[in-house]
CSV table of C-alpha atoms and ligand atoms in Angstrom, one decimal:
chain,number,residue,atom,x,y,z
A,29,MET,CA,0.0,-0.3,0.1
A,30,ASP,CA,1.2,3.3,-0.8
A,31,PHE,CA,-0.4,6.6,0.0
A,32,GLU,CA,2.1,8.5,-2.3
A,33,LEU,CA,0.9,10.1,-5.9
A,34,THR,CA,3.0,8.9,-8.4
A,35,GLU,CA,4.9,11.4,-10.3
A,36,GLU,CA,2.6,11.5,-13.2
A,37,GLN,CA,-0.1,11.6,-10.8
A,38,GLN,CA,1.2,14.7,-9.4
A,39,ALA,CA,2.0,16.3,-12.9
A,40,VAL,CA,-1.7,15.5,-13.7
A,41,ARG,CA,-2.0,17.6,-10.5
A,42,ASP,CA,-0.6,20.6,-11.1
A,43,ALA,CA,-1.6,21.1,-14.4
A,44,ALA,CA,-5.3,21.1,-13.5
A,45,ARG,CA,-4.6,23.4,-10.3
A,46,GLU,CA,-2.8,25.7,-12.7
A,47,PHE,CA,-5.2,25.1,-15.4
A,48,SER,CA,-8.0,26.2,-12.4
A,49,ARG,CA,-6.3,29.0,-11.1
A,50,ASN,CA,-5.9,30.8,-14.7
A,51,GLN,CA,-8.4,29.7,-16.8
A,52,LEU,CA,-11.5,29.3,-14.3
A,53,LEU,CA,-10.8,30.9,-11.9
A,54,PRO,CA,-11.7,34.4,-14.0
A,55,GLY,CA,-15.0,34.7,-14.9
A,56,VAL,CA,-16.5,31.7,-12.5
A,57,ILE,CA,-18.8,33.9,-10.6
A,58,GLU,CA,-19.9,35.8,-13.6
A,59,ARG,CA,-20.5,32.5,-15.3
A,60,ASP,CA,-22.0,31.3,-12.7
A,61,THR,CA,-24.6,34.5,-11.9
A,62,GLN,CA,-25.3,34.8,-15.8
A,63,ALA,CA,-25.5,31.0,-15.9
A,64,ILE,CA,-23.1,30.8,-19.0
A,65,PHE,CA,-21.9,27.6,-20.1
A,66,PRO,CA,-17.9,27.8,-20.0
A,67,GLU,CA,-17.4,26.8,-23.5
A,68,GLU,CA,-13.5,28.2,-24.1
A,69,GLN,CA,-12.6,26.6,-21.6
A,70,VAL,CA,-13.9,23.4,-22.1
A,71,ARG,CA,-11.9,23.1,-25.7
A,72,GLU,CA,-9.2,24.6,-23.7
A,73,MET,CA,-9.4,21.2,-21.3
A,74,GLY,CA,-9.6,19.0,-23.9
A,75,ARG,CA,-6.1,20.6,-25.6
A,76,LEU,CA,-4.8,20.2,-22.1
A,77,GLY,CA,-6.1,16.0,-22.2
A,78,PHE,CA,-8.8,16.5,-19.6
A,79,MET,CA,-11.7,15.1,-21.7
A,80,GLY,CA,-10.2,11.9,-22.2
A,81,MET,CA,-8.2,11.0,-20.2
A,82,MET,CA,-8.1,7.0,-19.0
A,83,VAL,CA,-9.0,6.4,-23.2
A,84,ASP,CA,-6.2,4.3,-24.6
A,85,PRO,CA,-4.1,7.1,-26.5
A,86,LYS,CA,-4.8,5.0,-29.8
A,87,TYR,CA,-8.6,6.4,-29.8
A,88,ASN,CA,-6.7,10.1,-28.3
A,89,GLY,CA,-7.2,9.4,-25.4
A,90,GLY,CA,-4.4,10.7,-22.9
A,91,GLY,CA,-4.4,6.4,-21.4
A,92,MET,CA,-4.0,7.4,-17.7
A,93,ASP,CA,-4.7,5.8,-14.9
A,94,SER,CA,-8.5,6.7,-12.5
A,95,ILE,CA,-6.1,8.2,-9.7
A,96,SER,CA,-4.8,10.4,-11.8
A,97,TYR,CA,-9.1,11.3,-13.0
A,98,VAL,CA,-9.7,12.0,-9.4
A,99,VAL,CA,-6.6,14.2,-8.6
A,100,ALA,CA,-7.7,16.3,-11.9
A,101,MET,CA,-11.9,16.6,-10.9
A,102,GLU,CA,-10.4,17.7,-7.7
A,103,GLU,CA,-8.5,20.2,-8.9
A,104,ILE,CA,-11.0,21.2,-11.1
A,105,SER,CA,-13.6,21.2,-9.2
A,106,LYS,CA,-12.0,23.2,-6.4
A,107,ILE,CA,-13.0,26.3,-8.4
A,108,ASP,CA,-15.4,25.5,-10.9
A,109,ALA,CA,-17.7,22.9,-10.2
A,110,SER,CA,-20.0,23.4,-13.8
A,111,ALA,CA,-16.5,22.6,-15.8
A,112,ALA,CA,-16.1,20.1,-13.7
A,113,VAL,CA,-19.5,18.1,-14.5
A,114,CYS,CA,-18.8,18.4,-18.1
A,115,MET,CA,-15.4,16.3,-17.9
A,116,SER,CA,-16.9,14.5,-15.5
A,117,VAL,CA,-19.8,13.6,-18.3
A,118,ASN,CA,-17.6,13.3,-21.1
A,119,ASN,CA,-14.7,11.2,-19.5
A,120,SER,CA,-17.2,8.9,-17.1
A,121,LEU,CA,-20.5,8.6,-19.0
A,122,VAL,CA,-19.4,8.7,-22.3
A,123,CYS,CA,-15.7,8.0,-23.3
A,124,TRP,CA,-15.7,5.4,-21.3
A,125,GLY,CA,-19.0,3.2,-22.5
A,126,LEU,CA,-17.6,3.5,-25.5
A,127,GLU,CA,-14.8,2.6,-25.5
A,128,LYS,CA,-15.6,-0.7,-23.3
A,129,TYR,CA,-18.6,-1.6,-25.7
A,130,GLY,CA,-18.3,0.6,-28.4
A,131,THR,CA,-17.4,-1.6,-31.8
A,132,ASP,CA,-14.4,-0.3,-33.6
A,133,ALA,CA,-16.2,1.8,-36.4
A,134,GLN,CA,-18.0,3.5,-33.5
A,135,LYS,CA,-14.8,4.4,-31.6
A,136,GLN,CA,-13.3,5.6,-34.7
A,137,LYS,CA,-16.0,7.7,-35.8
A,138,TYR,CA,-17.2,9.1,-32.5
A,139,LEU,CA,-14.5,7.8,-29.2
A,140,LYS,CA,-11.5,9.9,-31.2
A,141,PRO,CA,-13.4,13.5,-30.9
A,142,LEU,CA,-14.6,12.7,-28.1
A,143,ALA,CA,-11.7,11.8,-26.4
A,144,MET,CA,-9.7,14.6,-27.4
A,145,GLY,CA,-12.2,16.7,-26.5
A,146,SER,CA,-12.5,18.6,-30.1
A,147,VAL,CA,-16.4,18.3,-29.1
A,148,HIS,CA,-18.5,16.7,-26.0
A,149,GLY,CA,-20.9,14.5,-25.2
A,150,ALA,CA,-24.5,13.9,-22.9
A,151,PHE,CA,-25.4,10.8,-21.3
A,152,CYS,CA,-29.4,9.9,-21.7
A,153,LEU,CA,-30.8,8.3,-19.3
A,154,SER,CA,-33.3,10.4,-17.0
A,155,GLU,CA,-36.6,11.2,-17.9
A,156,PRO,CA,-39.9,12.7,-16.6
A,157,GLU,CA,-40.6,9.8,-14.7
A,158,ALA,CA,-37.4,7.4,-14.5
A,159,GLY,CA,-34.9,9.6,-12.0
A,160,SER,CA,-34.1,7.0,-9.2
A,161,ASP,CA,-35.8,4.6,-11.2
A,162,ALA,CA,-34.2,4.4,-13.6
A,163,THR,CA,-35.7,0.9,-14.9
A,164,SER,CA,-39.2,2.6,-15.3
A,165,GLN,CA,-37.6,4.2,-19.5
A,166,LYS,CA,-40.6,5.6,-21.6
A,167,THR,CA,-38.8,6.4,-24.2
A,168,ILE,CA,-39.6,3.8,-27.3
A,169,ALA,CA,-37.4,3.3,-29.5
A,170,VAL,CA,-38.6,0.4,-32.8
A,171,ASP,CA,-36.8,-1.7,-35.3
A,172,LYS,CA,-37.5,-0.5,-38.8
A,173,GLY,CA,-35.0,-2.9,-40.6
A,174,ASP,CA,-31.9,-0.7,-41.1
A,175,HIS,CA,-33.0,1.7,-38.3
A,176,TYR,CA,-34.8,2.9,-35.5
A,177,LEU,CA,-37.8,5.1,-35.3
A,178,VAL,CA,-37.2,6.8,-31.0
A,179,ASN,CA,-39.9,8.6,-29.2
A,180,GLY,CA,-39.7,10.2,-26.4
A,181,THR,CA,-38.2,12.9,-23.9
A,182,LYS,CA,-35.1,12.9,-21.5
A,183,ASN,CA,-34.8,15.3,-18.9
A,184,TRP,CA,-31.2,17.0,-16.7
A,185,ILE,CA,-29.5,16.2,-19.3
A,186,THR,CA,-25.9,17.4,-18.6
A,187,ASN,CA,-24.3,19.2,-21.8
A,188,GLY,CA,-27.5,18.9,-23.6
A,189,SER,CA,-27.2,22.0,-25.6
A,190,THR,CA,-23.7,21.9,-26.1
A,191,ALA,CA,-22.9,18.3,-27.0
A,192,SER,CA,-22.6,17.0,-30.0
A,193,ILE,CA,-22.6,13.3,-29.9
A,194,TYR,CA,-25.4,11.8,-27.1
A,195,LEU,CA,-25.7,8.7,-25.7
A,196,VAL,CA,-28.9,7.6,-25.5
A,197,PHE,CA,-31.5,4.9,-23.5
A,198,ALA,CA,-34.9,3.6,-24.8
A,199,GLN,CA,-36.7,0.7,-24.7
A,200,THR,CA,-36.2,-1.8,-27.8
A,201,ASP,CA,-39.0,-4.3,-26.5
A,202,PRO,CA,-41.6,-2.8,-23.2
A,203,ALA,CA,-42.9,-6.1,-22.5
A,204,LYS,CA,-38.9,-7.1,-21.2
A,205,LEU,CA,-39.2,-4.2,-18.6
A,206,HIS,CA,-35.0,-3.2,-18.2
A,207,LYS,CA,-34.3,-6.4,-19.8
A,208,GLY,CA,-36.1,-4.6,-23.1
A,209,ILE,CA,-33.9,-1.3,-22.5
A,210,SER,CA,-31.3,-0.5,-25.7
A,211,ALA,CA,-28.3,2.3,-26.2
A,212,PHE,CA,-27.9,3.8,-28.8
A,213,ILE,CA,-25.4,7.2,-30.4
A,214,VAL,CA,-27.2,10.2,-31.7
A,215,GLU,CA,-25.7,13.0,-33.3
A,216,LYS,CA,-27.0,16.2,-32.7
A,217,GLY,CA,-28.6,18.1,-35.7
A,218,TRP,CA,-30.5,14.6,-37.0
A,219,GLY,CA,-33.8,15.1,-37.7
A,220,GLY,CA,-36.6,14.6,-34.7
A,221,PHE,CA,-34.1,15.4,-32.3
A,222,THR,CA,-35.1,18.4,-30.5
A,223,VAL,CA,-33.4,20.2,-27.5
A,224,GLY,CA,-35.8,21.4,-24.9
A,225,LYS,CA,-35.2,24.4,-22.3
A,226,LYS,CA,-32.7,25.0,-20.2
A,227,GLU,CA,-33.0,24.3,-16.6
A,228,ASP,CA,-32.5,27.6,-14.2
A,229,LYS,CA,-31.1,26.1,-11.5
A,230,LEU,CA,-30.0,26.1,-7.6
A,231,GLY,CA,-25.9,24.9,-8.4
A,232,ILE,CA,-23.6,24.2,-11.3
A,233,ARG,CA,-25.5,27.5,-13.6
A,234,GLY,CA,-22.5,27.1,-16.0
A,235,SER,CA,-23.7,23.6,-16.5
A,236,ASP,CA,-25.6,23.3,-19.5
A,237,THR,CA,-28.7,21.5,-18.4
A,238,HIS,CA,-31.5,20.7,-20.7
A,239,SER,CA,-34.7,18.6,-21.7
A,240,LEU,CA,-34.1,16.6,-24.9
A,241,MET,CA,-37.6,15.5,-27.7
A,242,PHE,CA,-37.4,13.0,-29.4
A,243,THR,CA,-40.0,12.7,-32.3
A,244,ASP,CA,-39.8,9.8,-35.3
A,245,LEU,CA,-35.8,10.4,-35.0
A,246,LYS,CA,-34.2,7.8,-37.2
A,247,ILE,CA,-31.7,6.1,-35.2
A,248,PRO,CA,-29.4,4.0,-37.7
A,249,LYS,CA,-29.0,0.6,-36.6
A,250,GLU,CA,-25.0,0.7,-36.2
A,251,ASN,CA,-24.9,3.1,-33.7
A,252,ARG,CA,-26.8,0.9,-31.0
A,253,ILE,CA,-24.2,-0.1,-28.6
A,254,GLY,CA,-23.8,-4.0,-27.9
A,255,GLU,CA,-27.5,-6.1,-28.9
A,256,GLU,CA,-30.7,-5.2,-27.7
A,257,GLY,CA,-31.9,-5.6,-24.1
A,258,PHE,CA,-27.7,-4.5,-23.5
A,259,GLY,CA,-28.9,-1.2,-22.2
A,260,PHE,CA,-29.3,-1.0,-18.7
A,261,HIS,CA,-26.8,-3.1,-18.1
A,262,LEU,CA,-24.3,-1.0,-19.3
A,263,ALA,CA,-26.0,2.5,-18.0
A,264,MET,CA,-25.4,0.7,-13.9
A,265,LYS,CA,-21.8,0.2,-15.3
A,266,ILE,CA,-21.6,3.4,-16.8
A,267,LEU,CA,-22.6,4.8,-13.7
A,268,ASP,CA,-20.3,2.9,-11.4
A,269,GLY,CA,-17.7,5.1,-13.5
A,270,GLY,CA,-19.8,8.0,-13.4
A,271,ARG,CA,-19.9,8.5,-9.2
A,272,LEU,CA,-16.5,8.1,-8.7
A,273,GLY,CA,-16.4,11.2,-11.2
A,274,ILE,CA,-19.0,12.9,-9.1
A,275,ALA,CA,-17.5,11.8,-5.7
A,276,ALA,CA,-14.5,13.3,-6.6
A,277,GLN,CA,-16.3,16.6,-7.9
A,278,ALA,CA,-17.7,16.7,-4.2
A,279,LEU,CA,-14.7,16.1,-3.0
A,280,GLY,CA,-13.1,19.1,-5.2
A,281,ILE,CA,-16.1,21.4,-3.8
A,282,ALA,CA,-15.6,20.5,-0.3
A,283,SER,CA,-11.8,20.4,-0.7
A,284,GLY,CA,-12.1,24.3,-1.9
A,285,ALA,CA,-13.9,25.8,0.0
A,286,TYR,CA,-12.4,24.4,3.0
A,287,GLU,CA,-8.8,26.2,1.1
A,288,LEU,CA,-11.2,29.5,1.1
A,289,ALA,CA,-12.5,29.5,5.1
A,290,LEU,CA,-8.2,28.0,5.9
A,291,ALA,CA,-7.1,31.0,4.4
A,292,TYR,CA,-9.6,33.4,5.8
A,293,SER,CA,-9.7,32.0,9.0
A,294,LYS,CA,-5.9,33.1,9.2
A,295,GLU,CA,-6.7,37.1,8.2
A,296,ARG,CA,-10.2,37.5,10.3
A,297,ILE,CA,-9.3,39.4,13.0
A,298,THR,CA,-11.9,39.0,16.2
A,299,PHE,CA,-11.8,39.7,19.6
A,300,GLY,CA,-8.0,40.8,19.0
A,301,LYS,CA,-6.6,38.1,17.0
A,302,PRO,CA,-7.2,36.0,14.0
A,303,ILE,CA,-10.6,33.9,14.1
A,304,SER,CA,-8.3,30.9,13.3
A,305,GLN,CA,-7.1,31.2,16.8
A,306,HIS,CA,-10.3,30.6,18.6
A,307,GLN,CA,-11.3,27.2,19.3
A,308,ALA,CA,-14.6,27.0,17.7
A,309,ILE,CA,-13.4,27.7,14.6
A,310,GLN,CA,-10.1,25.6,14.9
A,311,PHE,CA,-12.6,22.6,15.9
A,312,LYS,CA,-14.7,23.6,12.2
A,313,LEU,CA,-11.7,22.7,10.3
A,314,ALA,CA,-9.7,20.1,12.0
A,315,ASP,CA,-13.3,18.5,11.0
A,316,MET,CA,-13.2,19.6,7.6
A,317,CYS,CA,-10.1,18.8,7.0
A,318,MET,CA,-10.7,15.2,8.6
A,319,GLU,CA,-13.9,14.3,6.5
A,320,ILE,CA,-12.0,15.5,3.3
A,321,GLU,CA,-9.3,13.2,3.5
A,322,ALA,CA,-11.5,10.7,4.9
A,323,ALA,CA,-13.4,11.1,1.4
A,324,ARG,CA,-10.2,11.1,-0.6
A,325,MET,CA,-8.8,7.8,1.1
A,326,LEU,CA,-12.6,6.5,-0.7
A,327,CYS,CA,-12.3,8.4,-3.9
A,328,TYR,CA,-8.6,7.1,-4.2
A,329,LYS,CA,-10.0,3.3,-3.2
A,330,ALA,CA,-12.6,3.3,-5.3
A,331,ALA,CA,-10.1,4.3,-8.7
A,332,PHE,CA,-7.5,1.7,-7.4
A,333,LEU,CA,-9.9,-1.1,-7.5
A,334,LYS,CA,-11.5,0.3,-11.6
A,335,ASP,CA,-7.9,0.1,-12.9
A,336,GLN,CA,-7.0,-2.8,-11.0
A,337,GLY,CA,-10.8,-4.3,-12.7
A,338,ARG,CA,-12.0,-5.8,-9.0
A,339,ASP,CA,-15.9,-5.1,-8.2
A,340,TYR,CA,-15.9,-1.4,-7.6
A,341,THR,CA,-19.7,-0.6,-7.5
A,342,SER,CA,-20.2,-0.8,-3.8
A,343,ALA,CA,-16.9,1.0,-3.5
A,344,SER,CA,-17.6,4.2,-5.6
A,345,ALA,CA,-21.5,4.6,-4.4
A,346,MET,CA,-19.3,5.0,-0.4
A,347,ALA,CA,-17.0,7.2,-2.2
A,348,LYS,CA,-19.8,9.6,-3.8
A,349,LEU,CA,-22.0,9.3,-0.6
A,350,PHE,CA,-19.5,9.7,1.8
A,351,ALA,CA,-18.1,12.5,-0.6
A,352,SER,CA,-21.2,14.6,-1.3
A,353,GLU,CA,-22.3,14.6,2.1
A,354,VAL,CA,-18.7,16.4,3.2
A,355,ALA,CA,-19.1,18.5,0.3
A,356,MET,CA,-22.4,20.0,1.8
A,357,LYS,CA,-21.5,20.0,5.4
A,358,THR,CA,-18.4,21.9,4.5
A,359,THR,CA,-19.3,24.6,2.1
A,360,ILE,CA,-21.8,25.4,4.4
A,361,GLU,CA,-19.4,25.4,8.0
A,362,ALA,CA,-17.0,28.1,5.4
A,363,VAL,CA,-20.0,29.9,4.7
A,364,GLN,CA,-20.4,29.9,9.0
A,365,ILE,CA,-16.7,30.3,9.0
A,366,HIS,CA,-16.3,34.0,6.5
A,367,GLY,CA,-19.9,35.0,8.3
A,368,GLY,CA,-21.1,37.9,6.9
A,369,TYR,CA,-18.7,37.7,4.0
A,370,GLY,CA,-19.7,34.6,3.5
A,371,TYR,CA,-23.3,35.2,1.9
A,372,VAL,CA,-21.5,37.1,-0.6
A,373,LYS,CA,-21.1,36.2,-4.2
A,374,GLU,CA,-17.4,37.8,-4.0
A,375,TYR,CA,-15.7,35.1,-1.9
A,376,HIS,CA,-17.0,32.3,-3.4
A,377,VAL,CA,-18.1,29.7,-1.2
A,378,GLU,CA,-22.0,30.4,-1.1
A,379,ARG,CA,-21.5,29.4,-4.6
A,380,LEU,CA,-19.6,25.8,-3.3
A,381,MET,CA,-22.6,25.3,-1.3
A,382,ARG,CA,-24.9,26.2,-3.5
A,383,ASP,CA,-23.0,23.3,-6.2
A,384,ALA,CA,-22.4,20.7,-3.3
A,385,LYS,CA,-26.2,20.0,-3.3
A,386,ILE,CA,-25.9,18.6,-6.7
A,387,THR,CA,-23.5,15.8,-5.7
A,388,GLN,CA,-26.0,14.3,-3.4
A,389,ILE,CA,-28.8,14.1,-6.2
A,390,TYR,CA,-27.4,13.6,-9.4
A,391,GLU,CA,-26.0,10.2,-10.6
A,392,GLY,CA,-27.4,8.1,-8.1
A,393,THR,CA,-29.0,10.5,-5.0
A,394,SER,CA,-27.9,9.4,-1.3
A,395,GLU,CA,-31.2,7.1,-0.7
A,396,ILE,CA,-29.8,5.4,-3.7
A,397,GLN,CA,-26.2,4.8,-2.8
A,398,ARG,CA,-27.3,3.3,-0.1
A,399,ILE,CA,-29.1,0.9,-1.6
A,400,VAL,CA,-26.8,0.1,-3.4
A,401,ILE,CA,-24.0,-0.7,-0.9
A,402,SER,CA,-26.5,-2.0,1.5
A,403,ARG,CA,-27.2,-4.6,-1.3
A,404,SER,CA,-24.1,-5.5,-2.0
A,405,ILE,CA,-22.8,-6.6,1.9
A,406,LEU,CA,-26.5,-8.7,2.0
A,407,ARG,CA,-25.1,-10.6,-1.2
A,408,GLN,CA,-21.7,-11.1,0.7
B,18,COS,N1,-23.4,-3.0,-12.5
B,18,COS,C1,-23.9,-3.8,-13.5
B,18,COS,N2,-25.2,-4.0,-13.2
B,18,COS,C2,-25.9,-3.7,-12.6
B,18,COS,C3,-25.8,-2.5,-11.8
B,18,COS,C4,-24.3,-2.8,-12.1
B,18,COS,N3,-23.5,-1.6,-11.4
B,18,COS,N4,-26.7,-2.8,-10.6
B,18,COS,C5,-27.8,-3.4,-11.5
B,18,COS,N5,-27.2,-4.3,-12.6
B,18,COS,C6,-28.2,-4.7,-13.0
B,18,COS,C7,-28.5,-6.4,-11.9
B,18,COS,O1,-27.6,-7.0,-11.7
B,18,COS,C8,-29.5,-6.5,-12.5
B,18,COS,O2,-29.6,-7.1,-13.8
B,18,COS,P1,-30.4,-8.5,-14.1
B,18,COS,O3,-32.1,-8.3,-14.1
B,18,COS,O4,-30.2,-9.3,-14.9
B,18,COS,O5,-30.4,-9.6,-12.9
B,18,COS,C9,-30.9,-5.2,-13.2
B,18,COS,O6,-29.4,-4.2,-13.0
B,18,COS,C10,-31.3,-4.3,-12.4
B,18,COS,O7,-30.9,-4.4,-10.7
B,18,COS,P2,-31.8,-3.9,-10.0
B,18,COS,O8,-33.4,-5.5,-10.1
B,18,COS,O9,-31.1,-3.8,-8.9
B,18,COS,O10,-32.5,-2.5,-10.6
B,18,COS,P3,-33.7,-1.9,-9.2
B,18,COS,O11,-34.7,-1.6,-10.1
B,18,COS,O12,-34.1,-2.5,-8.1
B,18,COS,O13,-32.5,-0.8,-9.0
B,18,COS,C11,-31.0,0.7,-8.8
B,18,COS,C12,-31.3,-0.9,-9.1
B,18,COS,C13,-31.8,1.3,-7.4
B,18,COS,C14,-29.3,0.3,-8.3
B,18,COS,C15,-30.8,1.5,-10.3
B,18,COS,O14,-32.3,1.4,-10.5
B,18,COS,C16,-30.1,2.8,-9.8
B,18,COS,O15,-29.0,3.0,-10.1
B,18,COS,N6,-31.2,3.9,-10.1
B,18,COS,C17,-30.6,5.4,-10.3
B,18,COS,C18,-30.8,5.7,-11.5
B,18,COS,C19,-29.3,6.9,-11.7
B,18,COS,O16,-28.1,7.0,-11.1
B,18,COS,N7,-30.5,8.2,-12.0
B,18,COS,C20,-29.3,9.2,-12.1
B,18,COS,C21,-29.3,9.3,-13.8
B,18,COS,S1,-27.6,9.9,-14.7
B,18,COS,S2,-27.5,11.9,-14.2
């Protein structure tokens, strides 16, 4: 067991830190206030290799391990959780599934541009009536010989209007329930594909979230991923990795808020001394630091298991559940340490507090993670 990052992982951390401070920090408050997607910054993340970090270099990826991915996600999320979720969706929810289960033709056509970040992707599983209960897909794909005709609506789609390539889940055989769900690759611009309204969100306001409508959308047969009926299994496998990405995002939100609170506590004077000299603040800092470290260890463990090719379903659920609860708690305390200054935008911590909330909800709520963990315990 080795608790040190390798030289390569440290270099990834330093590059992500430098990029975040130099290119994400300026304008992050304005992007949040006005709900502006960080388009130029996401393109730069592609140029720097953050959009397809774990993809094989033969498909234009970085060929890196999952610890490097967690480390980069933490650094980027400290500064801009909206840019980070775009990165997480592309790496974990789109590139990974395509690389693992796509045909070579699909990888050549779709994975290569996604991994180099010249375009980015979206993952379309949630529906108005299928969030936590993801098996209840109402989107229907009817076999028409050389293509499928797809009708339905998807909800809460991250990168909904900015993506170029979409992984879409739909029922090809409703009688088989979840075993009748299939997965497809859809290109933006195809007839019958409409981007719906943009969501006006509490947090991650720079992230581009939309509903999508499919009306007689034609998907060529060669764009199905795996066999008919493979879709739900694929979605669950993909979400194992996605949850690790969101765990790392939550970790970054928490550690970003902690670092700000720590620095502020050394500068702010009350009753004749820096507030860091008051025990009430010291105890908060101690708890924040300890809980963040524990969240980081859970993230690294899940990443380690993934890279070993071992089962990490429960480990990634634990990492996400714990890190997201820590993010919420830590950001609330960071606002408290800042006092009145914490309640205004200029000091960043109120944004991090709003951003933290989504990590307890998307890619499986905290309650869903408890289901995943407890089922795993009871199966053993
Ligand atoms: N990897 C591979 N397969 C998995 C899996 C995983 N991590 N988790 C479940 N499955 C498989 C099961 O093995 C089962 O397959 P079989 O029917 O072939 O045996 C199938 O999926 C259905 O599993 P289960 O019976 O446990 O389904 P449930 O409806 O009870 O729900 C949960 C399972 C709750 C884990 C699932 O619905 C879930 O993760 N929901 C949340 C979805 C989500 O994250 N939504 C957010 C959208 S993305 S922002």
